[in-house]
XYZ file of C-alpha atoms in Angstrom:
590
model
C -41.085 266.191 -19.029
C -43.818 264.486 -20.991
C -46.534 262.787 -18.956
C -46.660 259.136 -19.974
C -49.484 257.848 -17.818
C -51.821 259.349 -15.295
C -51.472 256.139 -13.262
C -47.824 256.967 -12.461
C -47.296 259.274 -9.508
C -44.587 261.940 -9.965
C -43.159 260.896 -6.592
C -42.517 257.336 -7.788
C -39.351 256.459 -9.661
C -38.118 253.432 -11.543
C -35.816 251.010 -9.736
C -32.100 251.480 -10.358
C -31.786 247.830 -11.344
C -34.540 248.258 -13.895
C -32.901 251.369 -15.357
C -29.457 249.811 -15.576
C -30.892 246.821 -17.415
C -32.967 248.952 -19.787
C -30.134 251.363 -20.624
C -27.854 248.457 -21.451
C -30.257 246.568 -23.754
C -31.862 247.330 -27.079
C -34.991 245.188 -26.529
C -36.789 246.715 -23.528
C -40.224 245.248 -24.198
C -42.628 244.325 -21.424
C -42.063 240.647 -22.291
C -38.332 240.884 -21.689
C -38.895 243.040 -18.615
C -41.234 240.488 -16.992
C -38.889 237.597 -17.806
C -35.794 239.402 -16.554
C -37.226 240.409 -13.173
C -39.549 237.405 -12.650
C -42.847 239.293 -12.565
C -45.852 237.007 -12.267
C -48.493 239.572 -11.348
C -49.709 241.660 -14.268
C -50.605 244.747 -12.264
C -47.225 244.922 -10.519
C -45.348 244.374 -13.768
C -47.268 247.039 -15.662
C -46.866 249.573 -12.855
C -43.100 249.003 -12.679
C -42.773 249.089 -16.467
C -44.667 252.387 -16.741
C -42.296 253.886 -14.206
C -39.380 252.601 -16.258
C -40.461 253.961 -19.641
C -41.381 257.333 -18.132
C -37.868 257.885 -16.798
C -36.077 261.001 -18.086
C -32.895 258.956 -18.486
C -34.385 257.931 -21.833
C -34.677 260.413 -24.645
C -38.163 261.656 -25.531
C -38.105 259.741 -28.810
C -37.155 256.553 -26.973
C -39.899 257.043 -24.383
C -42.502 257.569 -27.096
C -41.341 254.445 -28.930
C -41.518 252.304 -25.788
C -44.967 253.648 -24.964
C -46.267 252.857 -28.466
C -44.892 249.323 -28.289
C -46.416 248.865 -24.816
C -49.857 250.029 -25.985
C -49.652 247.735 -29.029
C -48.731 244.816 -26.789
C -51.683 245.531 -24.469
C -54.082 245.714 -27.414
C -52.945 242.533 -29.176
C -50.913 240.165 -27.023
C -51.203 240.998 -23.316
C -54.026 238.598 -22.467
C -52.341 235.535 -23.979
C -48.919 236.442 -22.564
C -50.090 236.827 -18.970
C -52.317 233.752 -19.085
C -49.389 231.654 -20.311
C -47.207 233.147 -17.615
C -49.801 232.311 -14.974
C -50.011 228.775 -16.342
C -46.234 228.393 -16.050
C -46.291 229.608 -12.444
C -49.173 227.299 -11.503
C -47.437 224.359 -13.184
C -44.305 225.034 -11.140
C -46.328 225.278 -7.936
C -48.129 222.007 -8.674
C -44.794 220.284 -9.389
C -43.263 221.467 -6.127
C -46.387 220.527 -4.192
C -46.289 217.041 -5.710
C -42.659 216.688 -4.621
C -43.520 217.727 -1.067
C -46.474 215.326 -0.996
C -44.202 212.522 -2.202
C -41.701 213.231 0.572
C -44.497 213.304 3.134
C -45.849 209.985 1.872
C -42.371 208.458 2.132
C -42.011 209.681 5.700
C -45.391 208.231 6.673
C -44.498 204.913 5.051
C -41.260 204.838 7.070
C -43.277 205.449 10.240
C -45.592 202.547 9.434
C -42.733 200.163 8.686
C -40.941 201.157 11.896
C -44.047 200.597 13.992
C -44.786 197.251 12.357
C -41.218 196.012 12.851
C -40.973 196.969 16.517
C -44.528 195.788 17.106
C -43.431 192.284 16.011
C -40.237 192.426 18.064
C -42.003 193.503 21.221
C -44.741 190.895 20.920
C -42.193 188.111 20.249
C -40.045 189.204 23.209
C -43.109 189.339 25.442
C -44.249 185.831 24.542
C -40.720 184.382 24.957
C -39.762 186.014 28.250
C -43.172 186.341 29.843
C -42.609 190.077 30.381
C -45.213 192.522 29.103
C -43.890 194.796 26.352
C -43.254 198.464 27.057
C -45.902 200.863 25.982
C -43.535 203.847 25.685
C -40.029 203.575 24.219
C -37.822 206.650 24.802
C -35.423 205.518 22.044
C -38.171 205.302 19.419
C -38.652 208.655 17.640
C -41.973 207.561 16.169
C -43.648 206.562 19.445
C -44.661 208.636 22.429
C -42.051 208.687 25.172
C -42.605 208.420 28.897
C -40.865 207.590 32.149
C -41.409 204.042 33.457
C -42.875 203.856 36.887
C -42.136 201.219 39.485
C -44.920 199.029 40.764
C -45.250 196.770 43.826
C -44.707 193.049 43.549
C -47.662 191.283 42.013
C -49.793 188.927 44.073
C -50.265 185.312 42.904
C -53.698 186.114 41.495
C -52.325 189.131 39.661
C -49.389 187.117 38.296
C -51.785 184.454 36.996
C -53.870 187.161 35.390
C -50.738 188.631 33.809
C -49.719 185.224 32.387
C -53.117 184.895 30.749
C -52.802 188.442 29.394
C -49.279 187.747 28.004
C -50.498 184.627 26.211
C -53.409 186.608 24.817
C -50.988 189.304 23.688
C -48.810 186.754 21.910
C -51.777 185.285 20.061
C -52.954 188.828 19.221
C -49.507 189.753 17.874
C -49.461 186.639 15.675
C -52.903 187.415 14.292
C -51.857 191.048 13.713
C -48.838 189.937 11.650
C -50.951 187.552 9.613
C -53.440 190.325 8.898
C -50.873 192.949 8.029
C -48.449 191.031 5.800
C -50.729 190.061 2.879
C -52.341 193.493 2.582
C -49.383 195.705 3.414
C -51.446 197.589 5.988
C -50.148 198.396 9.450
C -51.683 196.489 12.354
C -50.468 197.310 15.843
C -50.978 194.641 18.511
C -52.701 195.752 21.652
C -50.980 195.358 25.007
C -54.227 195.986 26.832
C -57.801 195.301 26.034
C -59.702 198.455 25.064
C -63.059 199.173 26.500
C -65.617 200.051 23.867
C -67.035 203.434 24.975
C -70.254 202.831 23.079
C -71.230 199.356 24.226
C -69.356 199.362 27.537
C -67.587 196.084 26.569
C -63.984 195.134 25.976
C -63.100 194.658 22.335
C -60.053 193.048 20.672
C -61.076 193.880 17.085
C -59.315 190.687 15.925
C -56.216 191.478 17.932
C -55.741 194.940 16.399
C -55.942 198.297 18.099
C -59.409 199.663 17.476
C -58.069 203.206 17.667
C -61.001 204.455 19.752
C -60.284 206.675 22.714
C -62.272 206.900 25.923
C -64.151 209.816 24.394
C -65.247 207.655 21.473
C -63.068 209.378 18.859
C -60.747 207.723 16.378
C -56.976 207.946 16.818
C -55.900 205.637 13.990
C -53.679 207.294 11.400
C -55.048 204.948 8.760
C -58.689 205.842 9.294
C -59.818 208.009 6.321
C -60.614 211.608 7.202
C -64.226 212.605 6.879
C -65.120 214.852 3.979
C -66.107 218.371 5.018
C -69.815 219.076 4.931
C -69.272 221.939 2.477
C -66.125 221.733 0.284
C -64.224 225.012 0.309
C -65.126 226.810 -2.958
C -62.184 229.192 -2.498
C -59.563 226.420 -2.578
C -58.696 226.925 -6.259
C -59.348 230.670 -6.544
C -55.597 231.305 -6.792
C -55.651 229.429 -10.132
C -58.110 231.876 -11.698
C -55.113 233.740 -13.097
C -55.110 231.031 -15.780
C -58.588 232.298 -16.703
C -57.150 235.829 -17.008
C -58.909 236.991 -13.829
C -57.453 239.094 -11.036
C -56.409 236.938 -8.058
C -55.323 239.783 -5.759
C -57.677 242.253 -4.052
C -55.826 244.900 -2.098
C -57.432 248.177 -1.003
C -55.436 250.789 0.921
C -52.815 248.207 1.823
C -55.310 245.666 3.183
C -55.547 242.214 1.575
C -59.296 241.760 1.213
C -58.946 238.151 0.047
C -57.448 237.238 3.430
C -60.067 239.342 5.204
C -62.796 237.455 3.353
C -61.287 234.083 4.271
C -61.352 235.046 7.967
C -64.919 236.304 7.632
C -66.037 233.160 5.829
C -64.751 230.853 8.592
C -67.250 232.378 11.030
C -70.149 232.885 8.607
C -71.159 229.508 7.195
C -74.874 229.781 7.894
C -77.338 228.293 5.399
C -78.235 231.662 3.898
C -74.702 233.091 3.892
C -73.252 233.998 0.491
C -69.756 233.677 1.964
C -70.303 229.909 2.137
C -70.176 229.885 -1.684
C -67.134 232.156 -1.953
C -69.173 235.315 -2.661
C -68.066 238.542 -0.989
C -71.241 240.557 -0.517
C -70.246 244.223 -0.951
C -73.760 245.654 -1.034
C -74.509 248.552 1.303
C -75.936 246.634 4.268
C -73.751 243.526 4.096
C -71.956 242.334 7.208
C -68.644 241.813 5.395
C -68.591 245.374 4.062
C -69.346 246.755 7.523
C -66.471 244.728 8.969
C -64.074 246.361 6.509
C -64.984 249.870 7.620
C -66.841 252.568 5.724
C -63.878 253.899 3.719
C -62.411 250.582 2.551
C -65.882 249.135 1.989
C -66.862 252.058 -0.206
C -63.657 251.897 -2.275
C -63.799 248.100 -2.610
C -67.368 248.210 -3.994
C -66.785 250.794 -6.708
C -67.385 250.086 -10.398
C -66.354 252.211 -13.359
C -68.955 254.927 -14.062
C -70.831 255.207 -17.362
C -71.501 258.845 -18.268
C -71.522 259.085 -22.063
C -75.201 258.418 -22.821
C -75.456 261.393 -25.191
C -72.746 259.850 -27.371
C -75.021 256.870 -27.989
C -78.304 258.795 -28.202
C -77.717 262.466 -29.114
C -81.399 263.412 -28.754
C -81.790 261.881 -25.286
C -81.347 264.985 -23.098
C -83.558 267.203 -25.258
C -86.423 264.720 -25.483
C -86.409 263.997 -21.746
C -86.420 267.681 -20.843
C -89.379 268.442 -23.131
C -91.524 265.368 -22.401
C -91.015 265.351 -18.624
C -91.198 269.106 -18.092
C -94.304 268.446 -15.971
C -94.643 265.496 -13.657
C -98.308 264.478 -13.942
C -99.027 261.492 -16.136
C -101.618 263.360 -18.221
C -99.113 266.147 -18.995
C -96.466 263.637 -20.039
C -98.983 261.761 -22.179
C -99.848 264.987 -23.988
C -96.251 266.175 -24.377
C -95.095 262.980 -26.078
C -97.523 263.573 -28.956
C -95.430 266.597 -29.996
C -92.356 264.411 -30.611
C -91.427 262.457 -33.754
C -91.837 258.697 -33.633
C -88.799 258.372 -35.893
C -86.669 259.044 -32.812
C -85.923 255.741 -30.971
C -85.938 257.567 -27.604
C -89.488 258.757 -28.294
C -90.634 255.239 -29.196
C -89.070 253.979 -25.952
C -91.015 256.530 -23.878
C -94.252 255.816 -25.772
C -93.982 252.107 -24.907
C -93.658 252.985 -21.203
C -96.635 255.378 -21.293
C -98.724 252.736 -23.051
C -97.917 250.150 -20.342
C -98.970 252.524 -17.565
C -102.144 253.522 -19.439
C -103.682 250.125 -18.571
C -103.762 251.300 -14.942
C -103.838 255.117 -15.021
C -106.806 255.133 -17.407
C -108.902 253.794 -14.515
C -107.047 254.691 -11.330
C -104.945 257.496 -9.906
C -102.508 254.913 -8.559
C -101.504 251.375 -9.484
C -103.914 248.977 -7.691
C -102.547 246.971 -4.799
C -104.328 243.707 -5.603
C -102.643 242.785 -8.893
C -100.269 239.872 -9.354
C -96.538 240.522 -8.936
C -95.731 239.023 -12.352
C -98.262 241.250 -14.033
C -96.815 244.355 -12.372
C -93.268 243.342 -13.237
C -94.131 242.658 -16.882
C -96.223 245.824 -17.396
C -94.313 248.373 -15.327
C -90.768 247.490 -14.195
C -89.864 245.466 -17.267
C -91.098 248.187 -19.629
C -88.228 250.422 -18.463
C -85.580 247.692 -18.571
C -86.604 245.959 -21.789
C -86.928 249.237 -23.720
C -83.418 250.307 -22.673
C -81.951 246.922 -23.646
C -83.647 247.095 -27.041
C -82.196 250.566 -27.659
C -78.718 249.174 -26.859
C -79.210 246.261 -29.265
C -79.575 243.587 -26.583
C -82.134 240.767 -26.761
C -84.337 240.077 -23.727
C -86.704 237.400 -22.462
C -89.016 237.513 -19.460
C -91.419 235.547 -17.233
C -90.021 232.235 -15.987
C -86.959 231.878 -18.200
C -84.626 228.964 -17.436
C -81.234 230.062 -16.067
C -78.629 228.062 -17.991
C -75.860 228.414 -15.430
C -78.007 227.083 -12.577
C -79.068 224.082 -14.631
C -75.428 223.290 -15.413
C -74.533 223.525 -11.731
C -77.390 221.206 -10.723
C -76.190 218.578 -13.225
C -72.498 219.144 -12.518
C -71.673 215.624 -11.265
C -74.582 213.638 -12.683
C -74.185 210.779 -15.148
C -76.123 211.783 -18.265
C -76.366 208.133 -19.376
C -78.037 206.802 -16.244
C -79.510 209.798 -14.389
C -82.301 212.117 -15.409
C -81.379 215.716 -16.067
C -82.427 218.160 -13.344
C -84.180 221.420 -14.176
C -82.565 224.651 -12.982
C -84.120 227.769 -11.534
C -86.103 230.363 -13.484
C -85.596 234.113 -13.757
C -88.288 236.751 -14.156
C -86.257 238.390 -16.915
C -82.853 238.195 -18.577
C -80.645 239.581 -21.343
C -79.034 237.276 -23.900
C -75.918 237.610 -26.043
C -74.537 234.711 -28.056
C -76.143 232.135 -25.785
C -74.790 233.860 -22.652
C -77.223 235.262 -20.085
C -75.536 238.537 -19.165
C -78.310 239.900 -16.949
C -80.801 238.187 -14.602
C -83.830 239.730 -12.904
C -85.869 238.748 -9.853
C -89.067 240.533 -8.791
C -91.627 240.464 -6.009
C -94.829 242.349 -5.266
C -94.900 246.176 -5.518
C -97.174 246.467 -2.482
C -96.569 244.904 0.923
C -93.739 242.612 -0.129
C -92.412 240.638 2.832
C -88.825 241.173 3.902
C -88.391 237.389 3.974
C -89.343 237.173 0.283
C -86.880 239.942 -0.598
C -84.019 238.191 1.207
C -84.806 234.893 -0.477
C -84.965 236.502 -3.929
C -81.669 238.316 -3.431
C -79.991 235.162 -2.096
C -81.270 233.208 -5.087
C -80.235 235.936 -7.538
C -76.669 236.284 -6.206
C -76.016 232.536 -6.429
C -77.583 232.384 -9.897
C -75.290 235.215 -11.021
C -72.273 233.233 -9.806
C -73.472 230.115 -11.656
C -73.961 232.204 -14.797
C -70.477 233.688 -14.470
C -68.906 230.224 -14.156
C -70.983 228.919 -17.080
C -69.936 231.786 -19.332
C -66.257 231.540 -18.420
C -66.438 227.835 -19.224
C -68.058 228.534 -22.594
C -65.611 231.301 -23.550
C -62.501 229.363 -22.487
C -63.305 226.610 -24.984
C -61.961 228.768 -27.816
C -60.516 232.000 -26.392
C -59.235 233.693 -23.257
C -61.994 235.343 -21.175
C -61.621 239.070 -20.765
C -60.103 240.371 -17.568
C -62.754 241.628 -15.139
C -65.576 239.746 -16.842
C -68.906 240.504 -15.174
C -72.535 239.364 -14.979
C -75.377 241.747 -14.048
C -78.684 241.406 -12.241
C -81.564 243.280 -10.651
C -83.813 242.704 -7.662
C -87.237 244.377 -7.468
C -89.173 244.697 -4.220
C -92.065 247.108 -3.685
C -91.327 250.085 -5.964
C -87.498 249.835 -5.840
C -85.272 248.016 -8.325
C -81.590 247.487 -7.408
C -78.897 246.868 -10.026
C -76.140 244.385 -9.175
C -72.861 243.327 -10.709
C -70.782 240.214 -10.026
C -67.153 239.816 -11.074
C -64.085 238.003 -9.783
C -61.228 239.740 -7.979
C -59.576 237.133 -5.780
C -63.093 236.060 -4.742
C -66.513 236.508 -6.298
C -67.518 240.116 -5.626
C -71.161 241.236 -5.523
C -71.825 244.986 -5.622
C -74.874 247.194 -6.043
C -74.077 250.092 -8.376
C -77.462 251.741 -9.061
C -81.225 251.705 -8.404
C -84.478 253.319 -9.542
C -88.051 253.722 -8.326
C -91.114 252.706 -10.350
C -93.804 255.459 -10.414
C -96.994 254.148 -8.824
C -99.074 257.374 -8.837
C -100.142 259.738 -11.596
C -98.776 262.866 -9.975
C -95.263 261.431 -9.500
C -94.994 259.764 -12.898
C -92.844 262.360 -14.679
C -90.126 262.716 -12.039
C -89.660 258.988 -11.375
C -90.099 257.861 -14.984
C -87.409 260.240 -16.229
C -84.951 259.006 -13.607
C -85.829 255.353 -14.272
C -85.202 255.809 -18.007
C -81.766 257.288 -17.326
C -80.829 254.503 -14.910
C -81.955 251.734 -17.245
C -80.086 253.259 -20.193
C -76.943 253.382 -18.046
C -77.434 249.683 -17.216
C -77.954 248.792 -20.884
C -74.852 250.777 -21.888
C -72.801 248.991 -19.232
C -73.930 245.578 -20.476
C -73.316 246.608 -24.096
C -69.779 247.624 -23.124
C -69.309 244.174 -21.563
C -70.409 242.580 -24.842
C -68.052 244.761 -26.881
C -65.086 243.911 -24.649
C -65.819 240.203 -24.881
C -66.040 240.372 -28.661
C -62.771 242.286 -28.826
C -60.952 239.677 -26.705
C -62.525 236.651 -28.407
C -59.404 235.501 -30.261
C -58.667 231.792 -30.673
C -55.732 230.378 -28.699
C -53.787 227.131 -28.942
C -55.254 223.945 -27.538
C -52.774 223.629 -24.644
C -53.987 226.904 -23.141
C -57.644 226.008 -23.681
C -57.117 222.614 -22.053
C -55.583 224.178 -18.930
C -58.386 226.731 -18.703
C -60.981 223.974 -18.941
C -59.238 222.101 -16.119
C -59.560 225.160 -13.890
C -63.225 225.628 -14.807
C -64.019 221.980 -14.085
C -62.409 222.299 -10.642
C -64.688 225.185 -9.581
C -66.975 223.975 -6.804
C -70.676 224.420 -7.658
C -72.858 226.455 -5.366
C -74.284 224.628 -2.377
C -77.791 223.248 -2.329
C -80.517 225.774 -1.643
C -81.674 225.559 1.998
C -85.147 224.103 2.388
C -87.720 225.858 4.515
C -89.470 223.926 7.273
C -93.110 223.989 6.214
C -95.588 223.642 9.005
C -98.140 220.935 8.443
C -101.647 221.098 9.759
C -102.338 218.423 12.382
C -104.498 215.558 11.186
C -107.849 215.583 12.960
C -109.684 212.324 13.196
C -113.440 212.542 12.417
């Protein structure tokens, strides 16, 4: 039997229903298959279809034909087909939800009318007969029920007090009807005066029930609900299928989207990424630890990049010769034996030249230099050179982050309000106006842990803003690629961590690599060689992202673009950055 796909386990078999349908029809395309069996999830449909076309009940020629057609569909039409299918599903869901909301509104309106009608009847009966109206009516399905209790005969003083109360109730009921009829709002007359829990006084509120309990909380059904302090950014994540993104995240049978929602409910602190819908899957994150070591490790994996020699055939040979010895002086001498026509050699020369400003005078990088200077001369020399080799443009030192600026001006009126300035990155990579990679750096010596945490918090949120900005830009003319990602790096002391953010049911932040900057002459060769390899892997990964976006950048009809833009506009912006409490020196009088 020919092996159709390595993704199909030999123990799995196609469903009998699927086989019966396929054997009885000439057109067995993935389109027809998804329509016939109501598949809405791309992954599930493709898995079932691969099982179907690998069945031995088809002839080999038929299997090969179906596989070719399936591969052609994936290359040319899959993105548009599944986005349209997701749009149809979301449209159906919205329609059904609107119908349910309409029924609920009708039920609430019936409740209000019932209460208003019986409120009038009770108040009129009370004023005519001199008998106080019943608070609880067991025959009324809309009011609380209760058992009436007998009371002793009232004394003359109590009866007089009751007469006054009945007359007051009648006047209150009349005022309530006058207030409610013109506006159409429900006003329930009060049978008893309500004590204001705040002022300690009795309040009629113009004859209407104030709706305040003894605890000082509102009980009125008409009182508008307070807006949550932080709107839930995950509320519309299930609509990201319209943007061609994965909305399910299941690892070893566990739904990680649900696990994240539970985690987020209990982790809404000011400096929590979960508050903004970001699942932190870096090594030391609390969410990853909660998942367990095995699931956390699997859920944070990214596809490896291993084909550097295909891009730069001379890479391995040059690195082995130049970095045969580790001391800076030996490396500096070895590079002179190489040809400057080789781009790898020119890349290494630029790094050696940057370090020469320090190693010409010291055996180690001084500890008293500015963090921006160190980043620009040392760390950035590795990253920028790798990006240049991959054909990617870079900028550095206080570069405005476009996505953050867009988020800050998300709901501002451009005609009447001044435009706010976004945050700045220490370095970034640009492609077609999109900032694919952001970098944050701190001091290489004695950097405070607080500064590192703040930089990483800032970087993760900026990466999310950049992702949203780029999806919005791409969806104006084409369908964004599935698994679209934005990259970043955080430098603290001599370590630089590489991050990736994508969307898989929630925003997922993972660390996939790191390197150490050489700070001493005698360790230069070992660390520089490793740093070059790591930065070239990063550049290759970002270049692959660019290539995939270019491949998928095909115009689509306006209806699809309009729906995608609606989803993008409904994405909640990141929350405001928490402000530190700065201690002020006490004013001393002279």
